mmCIF file of C-alpha atoms in Angstrom:
data_model
loop_
_atom_site.group_PDB
_atom_site.id
_atom_site.type_symbol
_atom_site.label_atom_id
_atom_site.label_comp_id
_atom_site.label_asym_id
_atom_site.label_seq_id
_atom_site.Cartn_x
_atom_site.Cartn_y
_atom_site.Cartn_z
ATOM 1 C CA UNK Z 1 -32.881 -25.659 34.713
ATOM 2 C CA UNK Z 2 -35.557 -22.958 34.751
ATOM 3 C CA UNK Z 3 -34.432 -21.864 31.288
ATOM 4 C CA UNK Z 4 -34.752 -25.450 30.082
ATOM 5 C CA UNK Z 5 -38.233 -25.741 31.541
ATOM 6 C CA UNK Z 6 -39.194 -22.560 29.742
ATOM 7 C CA UNK Z 7 -38.258 -24.269 26.473
ATOM 8 C CA UNK Z 8 -40.332 -27.298 27.484
ATOM 9 C CA UNK Z 9 -43.294 -25.053 28.291
ATOM 10 C CA UNK Z 10 -43.005 -23.365 24.900
ATOM 11 C CA UNK Z 11 -43.058 -26.745 23.168
ATOM 12 C CA UNK Z 12 -46.074 -27.848 25.196
ATOM 13 C CA UNK Z 13 -47.867 -24.565 24.415
ATOM 14 C CA UNK Z 14 -47.146 -25.063 20.717
ATOM 15 C CA UNK Z 15 -48.857 -28.476 20.628
ATOM 16 C CA UNK Z 16 -51.398 -27.953 23.398
ATOM 17 C CA UNK Z 17 -51.293 -29.424 26.902
ATOM 18 C CA UNK Z 18 -53.378 -32.486 26.031
ATOM 19 C CA UNK Z 19 -52.539 -36.197 26.213
ATOM 20 C CA UNK Z 20 -52.926 -36.720 22.450
ATOM 21 C CA UNK Z 21 -49.981 -34.321 21.949
ATOM 22 C CA UNK Z 22 -47.663 -36.362 24.169
ATOM 23 C CA UNK Z 23 -45.624 -38.027 21.430
ATOM 24 C CA UNK Z 24 -45.048 -34.848 19.416
ATOM 25 C CA UNK Z 25 -44.135 -32.901 22.560
ATOM 26 C CA UNK Z 26 -41.662 -35.591 23.594
ATOM 27 C CA UNK Z 27 -40.145 -35.701 20.088
ATOM 28 C CA UNK Z 28 -39.635 -31.930 20.103
ATOM 29 C CA UNK Z 29 -38.189 -31.906 23.630
ATOM 30 C CA UNK Z 30 -35.880 -34.804 22.732
ATOM 31 C CA UNK Z 31 -34.791 -32.933 19.602
ATOM 32 C CA UNK Z 32 -34.228 -29.696 21.542
ATOM 33 C CA UNK Z 33 -32.001 -31.257 24.229
ATOM 34 C CA UNK Z 34 -30.816 -34.358 22.301
ATOM 35 C CA UNK Z 35 -32.387 -36.343 25.149
ATOM 36 C CA UNK Z 36 -35.260 -36.141 27.628
ATOM 37 C CA UNK Z 37 -34.057 -34.549 30.864
ATOM 38 C CA UNK Z 38 -35.803 -35.876 33.973
ATOM 39 C CA UNK Z 39 -37.158 -32.408 34.758
ATOM 40 C CA UNK Z 40 -38.744 -32.170 31.305
ATOM 41 C CA UNK Z 41 -40.540 -35.486 31.791
ATOM 42 C CA UNK Z 42 -41.853 -34.242 35.136
ATOM 43 C CA UNK Z 43 -43.034 -30.993 33.527
ATOM 44 C CA UNK Z 44 -44.735 -32.816 30.659
ATOM 45 C CA UNK Z 45 -46.457 -35.146 33.110
ATOM 46 C CA UNK Z 46 -47.682 -32.239 35.222
ATOM 47 C CA UNK Z 47 -48.841 -30.037 32.360
ATOM 48 C CA UNK Z 48 -50.583 -32.855 30.465
ATOM 49 C CA UNK Z 49 -52.066 -34.199 33.727
ATOM 50 C CA UNK Z 50 -50.757 -37.666 33.001
ATOM 51 C CA UNK Z 51 -49.080 -40.099 35.409
ATOM 52 C CA UNK Z 52 -45.312 -39.783 35.182
ATOM 53 C CA UNK Z 53 -45.120 -43.562 34.755
ATOM 54 C CA UNK Z 54 -47.077 -43.229 31.508
ATOM 55 C CA UNK Z 55 -44.676 -40.581 30.165
ATOM 56 C CA UNK Z 56 -41.698 -42.748 31.141
ATOM 57 C CA UNK Z 57 -43.278 -45.769 29.474
ATOM 58 C CA UNK Z 58 -43.448 -43.873 26.193
ATOM 59 C CA UNK Z 59 -39.891 -42.578 26.659
ATOM 60 C CA UNK Z 60 -38.525 -46.070 27.202
ATOM 61 C CA UNK Z 61 -40.626 -47.786 24.522
ATOM 62 C CA UNK Z 62 -39.388 -45.826 21.501
ATOM 63 C CA UNK Z 63 -35.687 -46.004 20.605
ATOM 64 C CA UNK Z 64 -35.814 -42.459 19.264
ATOM 65 C CA UNK Z 65 -35.914 -41.166 22.840
ATOM 66 C CA UNK Z 66 -32.923 -41.090 25.125
ATOM 67 C CA UNK Z 67 -32.893 -40.612 28.868
ATOM 68 C CA UNK Z 68 -29.123 -40.033 28.846
ATOM 69 C CA UNK Z 69 -27.471 -36.867 27.535
ATOM 70 C CA UNK Z 70 -26.188 -37.356 23.981
ATOM 71 C CA UNK Z 71 -23.672 -35.508 21.873
ATOM 72 C CA UNK Z 72 -24.483 -32.686 19.496
ATOM 73 C CA UNK Z 73 -23.780 -35.011 16.571
ATOM 74 C CA UNK Z 74 -25.037 -38.572 16.662
ATOM 75 C CA UNK Z 75 -23.416 -41.268 14.532
ATOM 76 C CA UNK Z 76 -25.868 -44.080 13.792
ATOM 77 C CA UNK Z 77 -24.413 -47.252 12.304
ATOM 78 C CA UNK Z 78 -27.137 -49.458 10.851
ATOM 79 C CA UNK Z 79 -26.748 -53.082 11.921
ATOM 80 C CA UNK Z 80 -29.822 -54.448 10.169
ATOM 81 C CA UNK Z 81 -29.566 -57.658 8.171
ATOM 82 C CA UNK Z 82 -28.663 -56.070 4.817
ATOM 83 C CA UNK Z 83 -26.095 -53.752 6.409
ATOM 84 C CA UNK Z 84 -24.676 -56.564 8.526
ATOM 85 C CA UNK Z 85 -24.216 -58.839 5.497
ATOM 86 C CA UNK Z 86 -22.585 -56.018 3.512
ATOM 87 C CA UNK Z 87 -20.022 -55.048 6.141
ATOM 88 C CA UNK Z 88 -21.592 -53.033 8.961
ATOM 89 C CA UNK Z 89 -19.482 -54.809 11.620
ATOM 90 C CA UNK Z 90 -16.265 -53.591 9.926
ATOM 91 C CA UNK Z 91 -17.649 -50.064 9.709
ATOM 92 C CA UNK Z 92 -18.651 -50.151 13.368
ATOM 93 C CA UNK Z 93 -15.167 -51.392 14.294
ATOM 94 C CA UNK Z 94 -13.654 -48.488 12.359
ATOM 95 C CA UNK Z 95 -15.876 -45.945 14.104
ATOM 96 C CA UNK Z 96 -15.093 -47.459 17.496
ATOM 97 C CA UNK Z 97 -11.374 -47.357 16.724
ATOM 98 C CA UNK Z 98 -11.328 -43.806 15.329
ATOM 99 C CA UNK Z 99 -13.649 -42.217 17.890
ATOM 100 C CA UNK Z 100 -12.673 -44.336 20.872
ATOM 101 C CA UNK Z 101 -16.337 -44.950 21.643
ATOM 102 C CA UNK Z 102 -18.491 -48.005 22.037
ATOM 103 C CA UNK Z 103 -22.147 -47.914 20.980
ATOM 104 C CA UNK Z 104 -24.160 -45.864 23.444
ATOM 105 C CA UNK Z 105 -21.180 -43.783 24.533
ATOM 106 C CA UNK Z 106 -20.618 -40.048 24.147
ATOM 107 C CA UNK Z 107 -17.392 -38.105 23.964
ATOM 108 C CA UNK Z 108 -16.487 -36.161 27.115
ATOM 109 C CA UNK Z 109 -17.000 -32.838 25.336
ATOM 110 C CA UNK Z 110 -20.552 -33.916 24.369
ATOM 111 C CA UNK Z 111 -19.677 -33.483 20.691
ATOM 112 C CA UNK Z 112 -20.391 -37.031 19.451
ATOM 113 C CA UNK Z 113 -22.468 -40.040 20.393
ATOM 114 C CA UNK Z 114 -22.132 -43.439 18.734
ATOM 115 C CA UNK Z 115 -25.271 -45.542 18.434
ATOM 116 C CA UNK Z 116 -26.320 -48.594 16.471
ATOM 117 C CA UNK Z 117 -29.768 -48.911 14.921
ATOM 118 C CA UNK Z 118 -31.565 -52.025 13.767
ATOM 119 C CA UNK Z 119 -32.596 -50.558 10.399
ATOM 120 C CA UNK Z 120 -32.777 -47.120 8.798
ATOM 121 C CA UNK Z 121 -34.937 -48.344 5.924
ATOM 122 C CA UNK Z 122 -32.318 -47.975 3.191
ATOM 123 C CA UNK Z 123 -31.408 -51.642 2.727
ATOM 124 C CA UNK Z 124 -30.759 -51.275 -1.032
ATOM 125 C CA UNK Z 125 -27.937 -48.847 -0.205
ATOM 126 C CA UNK Z 126 -26.385 -50.973 2.553
ATOM 127 C CA UNK Z 127 -24.296 -50.577 4.517
ATOM 128 C CA UNK Z 128 -25.676 -47.269 5.738
ATOM 129 C CA UNK Z 129 -24.521 -44.765 8.346
ATOM 130 C CA UNK Z 130 -26.424 -41.669 9.480
ATOM 131 C CA UNK Z 131 -24.298 -38.821 10.830
ATOM 132 C CA UNK Z 132 -26.055 -35.787 12.248
ATOM 133 C CA UNK Z 133 -29.178 -36.654 10.267
ATOM 134 C CA UNK Z 134 -27.354 -37.048 6.946
ATOM 135 C CA UNK Z 135 -27.447 -40.518 5.413
ATOM 136 C CA UNK Z 136 -24.339 -42.067 3.860
ATOM 137 C CA UNK Z 137 -24.847 -45.162 1.729
ATOM 138 C CA UNK Z 138 -22.667 -47.993 0.422
ATOM 139 C CA UNK Z 139 -20.187 -47.320 3.180
ATOM 140 C CA UNK Z 140 -16.768 -48.841 3.539
ATOM 141 C CA UNK Z 141 -14.380 -48.563 6.481
ATOM 142 C CA UNK Z 142 -12.257 -46.119 4.433
ATOM 143 C CA UNK Z 143 -15.270 -43.920 3.583
ATOM 144 C CA UNK Z 144 -16.194 -43.961 7.272
ATOM 145 C CA UNK Z 145 -12.672 -42.902 8.221
ATOM 146 C CA UNK Z 146 -12.990 -39.884 5.898
ATOM 147 C CA UNK Z 147 -16.303 -38.883 7.482
ATOM 148 C CA UNK Z 148 -14.833 -39.192 10.965
ATOM 149 C CA UNK Z 149 -11.869 -37.110 9.856
ATOM 150 C CA UNK Z 150 -14.265 -34.401 8.629
ATOM 151 C CA UNK Z 151 -16.230 -34.538 11.901
ATOM 152 C CA UNK Z 152 -13.035 -34.125 13.903
ATOM 153 C CA UNK Z 153 -11.970 -31.200 11.691
ATOM 154 C CA UNK Z 154 -15.342 -29.491 12.278
ATOM 155 C CA UNK Z 155 -15.011 -30.120 15.991
ATOM 156 C CA UNK Z 156 -11.553 -28.522 16.042
ATOM 157 C CA UNK Z 157 -12.706 -25.438 14.103
#
């Protein structure tokens, strides 16, 4: 864990150990680990001289943060109104079937995490899926199956 805390310290040093840097520090730590390890929250609290409850309140308020370890690649299925009306439930069913995951779950090898999001802000292109930060629009269950197939092929390589 010491190595991980060194990375947290470097992020804090980059933004400055001041309360107004809290959100950016937490975003960078979350990006670095794909979640916020408990030890990192404790370190942030200590270095920024903020109550740990305040850091946890920020971590639990924003959906972008996770307190559970997540996979290296995150599959976000948008379930907002436009995506829902245009078939998001069928796409989510396909992902669940092909990956064997329910939303919020991660594969045992920590390769993939499946999550749903309320809106990704691309309603005109609904239904939308974001895989590893890349947005796929006008999705169908068959298109999703091809993406999952490609993810599995990358994982096997």
